[in-house]
C-alpha cells in the first residue's frame, strides 16, 4: 500500500495547517515511510528536492487537484522536499503532482516546481 493510499484510506483532515491522521499506526504498516523518509524495513530513503517557480508562489493542497483545500502556500523560490509524484488534474498541460514532505504532506502541481537533481519517484 502506498503512503498516499494509506493516508487517503484513513481520512486525512487539515486542521489549522497541521495534518491530523486518525490511527497513525496503520499508515506505517506494510513497509510505509514515516515523516522523515525512513522505510520501516530499516532503510533510509532521501527526499527529492524542488524549487517553486510560480511567480506569486504556489498553493499546496490536500489532493492532487486545483479545487481541493489549500493546506499552505509556498513562496516563489522556496525549496521544497518531495516524497513522490502521481498523476492528477492537469495544470497548464502537466498532469503530475508532487507530494511534499514538509510536515504537512501537501500536494503541489509539478508544473510550478522545478526539480533540483533527479526527478521524484512514482508514489
Coordinates of N, CA and C in Angstrom, one line a residue:
X1 N 0.9 -1.2 0.0 CA 0.0 0.0 0.0 C 0.9 1.2 0.0
X2 N 0.6 2.2 -0.9 CA 1.4 3.4 -0.9 C 1.1 4.3 0.3
X3 N 1.9 5.2 0.6 CA 1.6 6.2 1.7 C 0.4 7.0 1.3
X4 N 0.3 7.4 0.1 CA -0.9 8.2 -0.3 C -2.2 7.4 -0.1
X5 N -2.2 6.1 -0.5 CA -3.3 5.3 -0.4 C -3.7 5.1 1.1
X6 N -2.6 4.8 1.9 CA -2.9 4.7 3.3 C -3.4 5.9 3.9
X7 N -2.9 7.1 3.6 CA -3.4 8.3 4.2 C -4.8 8.6 3.7
X8 N -5.1 8.4 2.5 CA -6.4 8.6 2.0 C -7.4 7.7 2.6
X9 N -7.0 6.4 2.8 CA -8.0 5.5 3.4 C -8.2 5.8 4.9
X10 N -7.3 6.5 5.5 CA -7.5 6.9 6.9 C -8.3 8.1 7.1
X11 N -8.6 8.8 6.0 CA -9.4 10.0 6.0 C -8.7 11.2 6.6
X12 N -7.8 11.7 5.9 CA -7.0 12.8 6.4 C -7.8 14.1 6.4
X13 N -7.6 14.9 7.5 CA -8.3 16.2 7.6 C -7.2 17.3 7.9
X14 N -7.4 18.4 7.3 CA -6.5 19.5 7.6 C -7.1 20.3 8.7
X15 N -6.3 20.6 9.8 CA -6.8 21.3 10.9 C -5.8 22.3 11.3
X16 N -6.1 23.6 11.1 CA -5.2 24.6 11.5 C -3.8 24.5 10.8
X17 N -3.8 24.0 9.6 CA -2.5 23.9 8.9 C -1.7 22.7 9.2
X18 N -2.2 21.9 10.2 CA -1.5 20.7 10.5 C -2.3 19.5 10.0
X19 N -1.6 18.4 9.8 CA -2.2 17.2 9.3 C -2.7 16.4 10.4
X20 N -3.9 16.0 10.4 CA -4.4 15.1 11.5 C -4.8 13.8 10.9
X21 N -4.2 12.8 11.4 CA -4.4 11.4 10.9 C -4.9 10.6 12.0
X22 N -6.1 9.9 11.8 CA -6.6 9.0 12.9 C -5.9 7.7 12.7
X23 N -5.6 7.1 13.9 CA -5.0 5.8 13.9 C -3.7 5.7 13.0
X24 N -2.7 6.4 13.4 CA -1.5 6.6 12.6 C -0.7 5.3 12.4
X25 N -0.8 4.3 13.3 CA 0.0 3.1 13.1 C -0.3 2.3 11.9
X26 N -1.6 2.2 11.4 CA -1.8 1.5 10.1 C -1.1 2.2 8.9
X27 N -1.0 3.5 9.0 CA -0.3 4.2 7.9 C 1.1 3.8 7.8
X28 N 1.7 3.4 8.8 CA 3.1 3.0 8.8 C 3.3 1.5 8.7
X29 N 2.2 0.8 8.5 CA 2.3 -0.7 8.3 C 2.7 -1.0 6.9
X30 N 3.1 -2.3 6.7 CA 3.4 -2.8 5.3 C 4.5 -2.0 4.6
X31 N 5.5 -1.6 5.4 CA 6.7 -1.0 4.7 C 6.5 0.4 4.3
X32 N 5.6 1.1 4.9 CA 5.4 2.5 4.5 C 6.5 3.4 5.1
X33 N 6.5 4.6 4.7 CA 7.5 5.6 5.2 C 6.9 6.5 6.3
X34 N 7.8 7.0 7.2 CA 7.4 7.9 8.1 C 7.7 9.4 7.6
X35 N 7.5 10.4 8.5 CA 7.7 11.8 8.1 C 9.1 12.1 7.7
X36 N 10.1 11.3 8.0 CA 11.5 11.6 7.8 C 12.1 10.7 6.7
X37 N 11.3 10.0 5.9 CA 11.8 9.2 4.8 C 12.4 7.9 5.2
X38 N 12.2 7.5 6.4 CA 12.7 6.2 6.9 C 11.7 5.1 6.5
X39 N 12.2 4.1 5.8 CA 11.4 3.0 5.4 C 11.4 2.1 6.6
X40 N 10.3 1.5 6.9 CA 10.2 0.7 8.1 C 10.8 -0.7 8.0
X41 N 11.6 -0.9 6.9 CA 12.4 -2.1 6.8 C 13.8 -1.8 7.2
X42 N 14.0 -0.6 7.8 CA 15.3 -0.2 8.3 C 16.1 0.6 7.3
X43 N 15.7 0.8 6.1 CA 16.4 1.5 5.1 C 15.9 3.0 5.1
X44 N 16.8 3.9 4.8 CA 16.5 5.3 4.7 C 16.4 5.7 3.2
X45 N 15.3 6.5 2.9 CA 15.1 6.9 1.5 C 15.1 8.5 1.6
X46 N 16.1 9.1 0.8 CA 16.2 10.5 0.8 C 15.0 11.1 0.0
X47 N 14.6 12.3 0.4 CA 13.6 13.1 -0.3 C 14.2 13.7 -1.5
X48 N 13.4 14.0 -2.5 CA 13.8 14.7 -3.7 C 13.7 16.2 -3.4
X49 N 14.3 17.1 -4.2 CA 14.2 18.5 -3.9 C 13.6 19.2 -5.1
X50 N 12.9 20.3 -4.9 CA 12.4 21.1 -5.9 C 12.4 22.6 -5.5
X51 N 12.2 23.5 -6.5 CA 12.1 24.9 -6.2 C 10.9 25.4 -6.8
X52 N 10.1 26.2 -6.1 CA 8.8 26.7 -6.5 C 9.1 27.8 -7.6
X53 N 8.5 27.7 -8.8 CA 8.8 28.6 -9.9 C 7.6 29.5 -10.2
X54 N 6.5 29.3 -9.5 CA 5.3 30.2 -9.8 C 5.6 31.6 -9.3
X55 N 5.4 32.6 -10.1 CA 5.8 34.0 -9.7 C 5.1 34.5 -8.4
X56 N 3.8 34.1 -8.2 CA 3.2 34.5 -7.0 C 3.2 33.5 -5.9
X57 N 4.0 32.4 -6.1 CA 4.0 31.3 -5.1 C 3.0 30.3 -5.5
X58 N 2.9 29.2 -4.7 CA 2.1 28.1 -5.1 C 1.2 27.6 -3.9
X59 N -0.1 27.5 -4.1 CA -0.9 26.9 -3.1 C -0.7 25.4 -3.1
X60 N -0.5 24.8 -1.9 CA -0.3 23.4 -1.7 C -1.6 22.8 -1.1
X61 N -2.0 21.7 -1.7 CA -3.4 21.2 -1.5 C -3.4 19.9 -0.8
X62 N -4.6 19.5 -0.4 CA -4.8 18.2 0.3 C -5.0 17.1 -0.7
X63 N -5.2 17.3 -2.0 CA -5.4 16.3 -3.0 C -4.7 16.9 -4.3
X64 N -4.4 16.0 -5.2 CA -3.7 16.5 -6.5 C -4.7 17.1 -7.5
X65 N -5.5 18.0 -7.0 CA -6.4 18.8 -7.8 C -6.5 20.2 -7.4
X66 N -6.7 21.1 -8.4 CA -6.8 22.5 -8.2 C -7.9 23.0 -7.3
X67 N -9.0 22.2 -7.2 CA -10.2 22.5 -6.4 C -10.1 22.1 -5.0
X68 N -9.1 21.3 -4.6 CA -9.1 20.8 -3.3 C -8.6 21.8 -2.3
X69 N -8.7 21.5 -1.0 CA -8.4 22.5 0.1 C -6.9 22.9 0.1
X70 N -6.7 24.2 0.3 CA -5.3 24.6 0.4 C -4.8 24.4 1.8
X71 N -3.6 23.7 1.9 CA -3.0 23.3 3.2 C -2.1 24.5 3.6
X72 N -1.3 25.0 2.7 CA -0.4 26.1 2.9 C 0.0 26.7 1.6
X73 N 0.8 27.8 1.7 CA 1.3 28.5 0.5 C 2.8 28.4 0.5
X74 N 3.4 28.0 -0.6 CA 4.8 28.0 -0.8 C 5.2 29.2 -1.6
X75 N 6.2 30.0 -1.2 CA 6.6 31.2 -1.8 C 7.5 30.9 -3.0
X76 N 7.5 31.9 -4.0 CA 8.4 31.8 -5.2 C 9.8 31.6 -4.7
X77 N 10.5 30.6 -5.3 CA 11.9 30.4 -4.9 C 12.1 29.4 -3.8
X78 N 11.0 29.1 -3.0 CA 11.2 28.2 -1.9 C 11.6 26.8 -2.3
X79 N 12.5 26.3 -1.6 CA 13.0 24.9 -1.8 C 12.0 24.0 -1.0
X80 N 11.5 22.9 -1.7 CA 10.6 22.0 -1.1 C 11.1 20.6 -1.1
X81 N 10.8 19.8 -0.2 CA 11.2 18.4 -0.2 C 10.0 17.6 -0.8
X82 N 10.3 16.7 -1.8 CA 9.3 16.0 -2.5 C 9.5 14.5 -2.1
X83 N 8.3 13.9 -1.7 CA 8.3 12.5 -1.4 C 8.2 11.6 -2.6
X84 N 7.2 12.0 -3.5 CA 6.9 11.2 -4.7 C 6.0 12.0 -5.6
X85 N 5.8 11.4 -6.8 CA 4.9 12.1 -7.8 C 3.8 11.2 -8.2
X86 N 2.6 11.8 -8.6 CA 1.5 11.0 -9.1 C 0.7 11.8 -10.1
X87 N 0.0 11.1 -11.0 CA -0.9 11.9 -11.9 C -2.1 12.4 -11.2
X88 N -2.5 13.6 -11.6 CA -3.7 14.3 -11.0 C -4.3 15.2 -12.1
X89 N -4.9 16.2 -11.6 CA -5.5 17.2 -12.5 C -4.4 17.9 -13.3
X90 N -4.6 18.0 -14.6 CA -3.6 18.7 -15.5 C -3.6 20.2 -15.2
X91 N -2.4 20.7 -15.0 CA -2.2 22.2 -14.8 C -1.3 22.7 -15.9
X92 N -1.9 23.5 -16.8 CA -1.2 24.1 -17.9 C -0.4 23.0 -18.7
X93 N -1.1 21.9 -18.9 CA -0.6 20.8 -19.7 C 0.2 19.8 -19.0
X94 N 0.5 19.9 -17.7 CA 1.3 19.0 -16.9 C 0.3 18.3 -15.9
X95 N 0.1 17.0 -16.1 CA -0.8 16.2 -15.1 C -0.1 15.7 -13.9
X96 N 1.2 16.0 -13.7 CA 1.9 15.5 -12.5 C 1.8 16.4 -11.3
X97 N 1.7 15.8 -10.1 CA 1.6 16.5 -8.8 C 2.7 15.8 -7.9
X98 N 3.3 16.6 -7.1 CA 4.3 16.2 -6.1 C 3.7 16.2 -4.7
X99 N 3.9 15.1 -4.0 CA 3.6 15.0 -2.6 C 4.8 15.6 -1.8
X100 N 4.6 16.7 -1.1 CA 5.7 17.4 -0.4 C 5.7 16.8 1.0
X101 N 7.0 16.6 1.4 CA 7.2 16.0 2.7 C 7.8 17.1 3.7
X102 N 7.0 18.1 3.9 CA 7.5 19.2 4.8 C 6.7 19.2 6.1
X103 N 6.1 18.1 6.4 CA 5.4 18.0 7.7 C 3.9 18.2 7.5
X104 N 3.5 18.7 6.3 CA 2.0 18.8 6.0 C 1.5 17.8 5.1
X105 N 2.4 17.1 4.3 CA 2.1 16.2 3.3 C 1.0 16.8 2.3
X106 N 1.4 17.9 1.8 CA 0.5 18.6 0.9 C 1.0 18.3 -0.6
X107 N 0.0 18.5 -1.5 CA 0.3 18.3 -2.9 C 0.6 19.6 -3.6
X108 N 1.6 19.6 -4.5 CA 1.9 20.8 -5.3 C 1.9 20.4 -6.8
X109 N 1.4 21.2 -7.6 CA 1.4 20.9 -9.1 C 2.8 21.0 -9.6
X110 N 3.3 19.9 -10.2 CA 4.7 19.8 -10.7 C 5.0 20.9 -11.7
X111 N 3.9 21.4 -12.4 CA 4.1 22.5 -13.4 C 4.8 23.7 -12.8
X112 N 4.6 23.9 -11.5 CA 5.2 25.0 -10.8 C 6.3 24.7 -9.8
X113 N 6.9 23.5 -9.9 CA 8.0 23.1 -9.1 C 9.1 22.6 -10.0
X114 N 10.3 23.2 -10.0 CA 11.4 22.8 -10.8 C 12.2 21.7 -10.0
X115 N 12.5 20.6 -10.6 CA 13.3 19.6 -9.9 C 14.8 20.1 -9.7
X116 N 15.3 19.8 -8.5 CA 16.7 20.0 -8.2 C 17.3 18.6 -8.1
X117 N 18.1 18.2 -9.1 CA 18.6 16.9 -9.1 C 17.6 15.9 -9.8
X118 N 17.6 14.7 -9.4 CA 16.7 13.7 -10.2 C 15.2 13.9 -10.0
X119 N 14.5 13.5 -10.9 CA 13.0 13.6 -10.9 C 12.5 12.6 -9.8
X120 N 11.5 13.0 -9.0 CA 10.9 12.2 -8.0 C 10.4 10.8 -8.5
X121 N 10.4 9.8 -7.6 CA 9.9 8.5 -7.9 C 8.4 8.6 -7.9
X122 N 7.7 7.6 -8.5 CA 6.3 7.5 -8.5 C 5.8 7.0 -7.1
X123 N 4.6 7.5 -6.7 CA 4.0 7.2 -5.4 C 3.5 5.7 -5.5

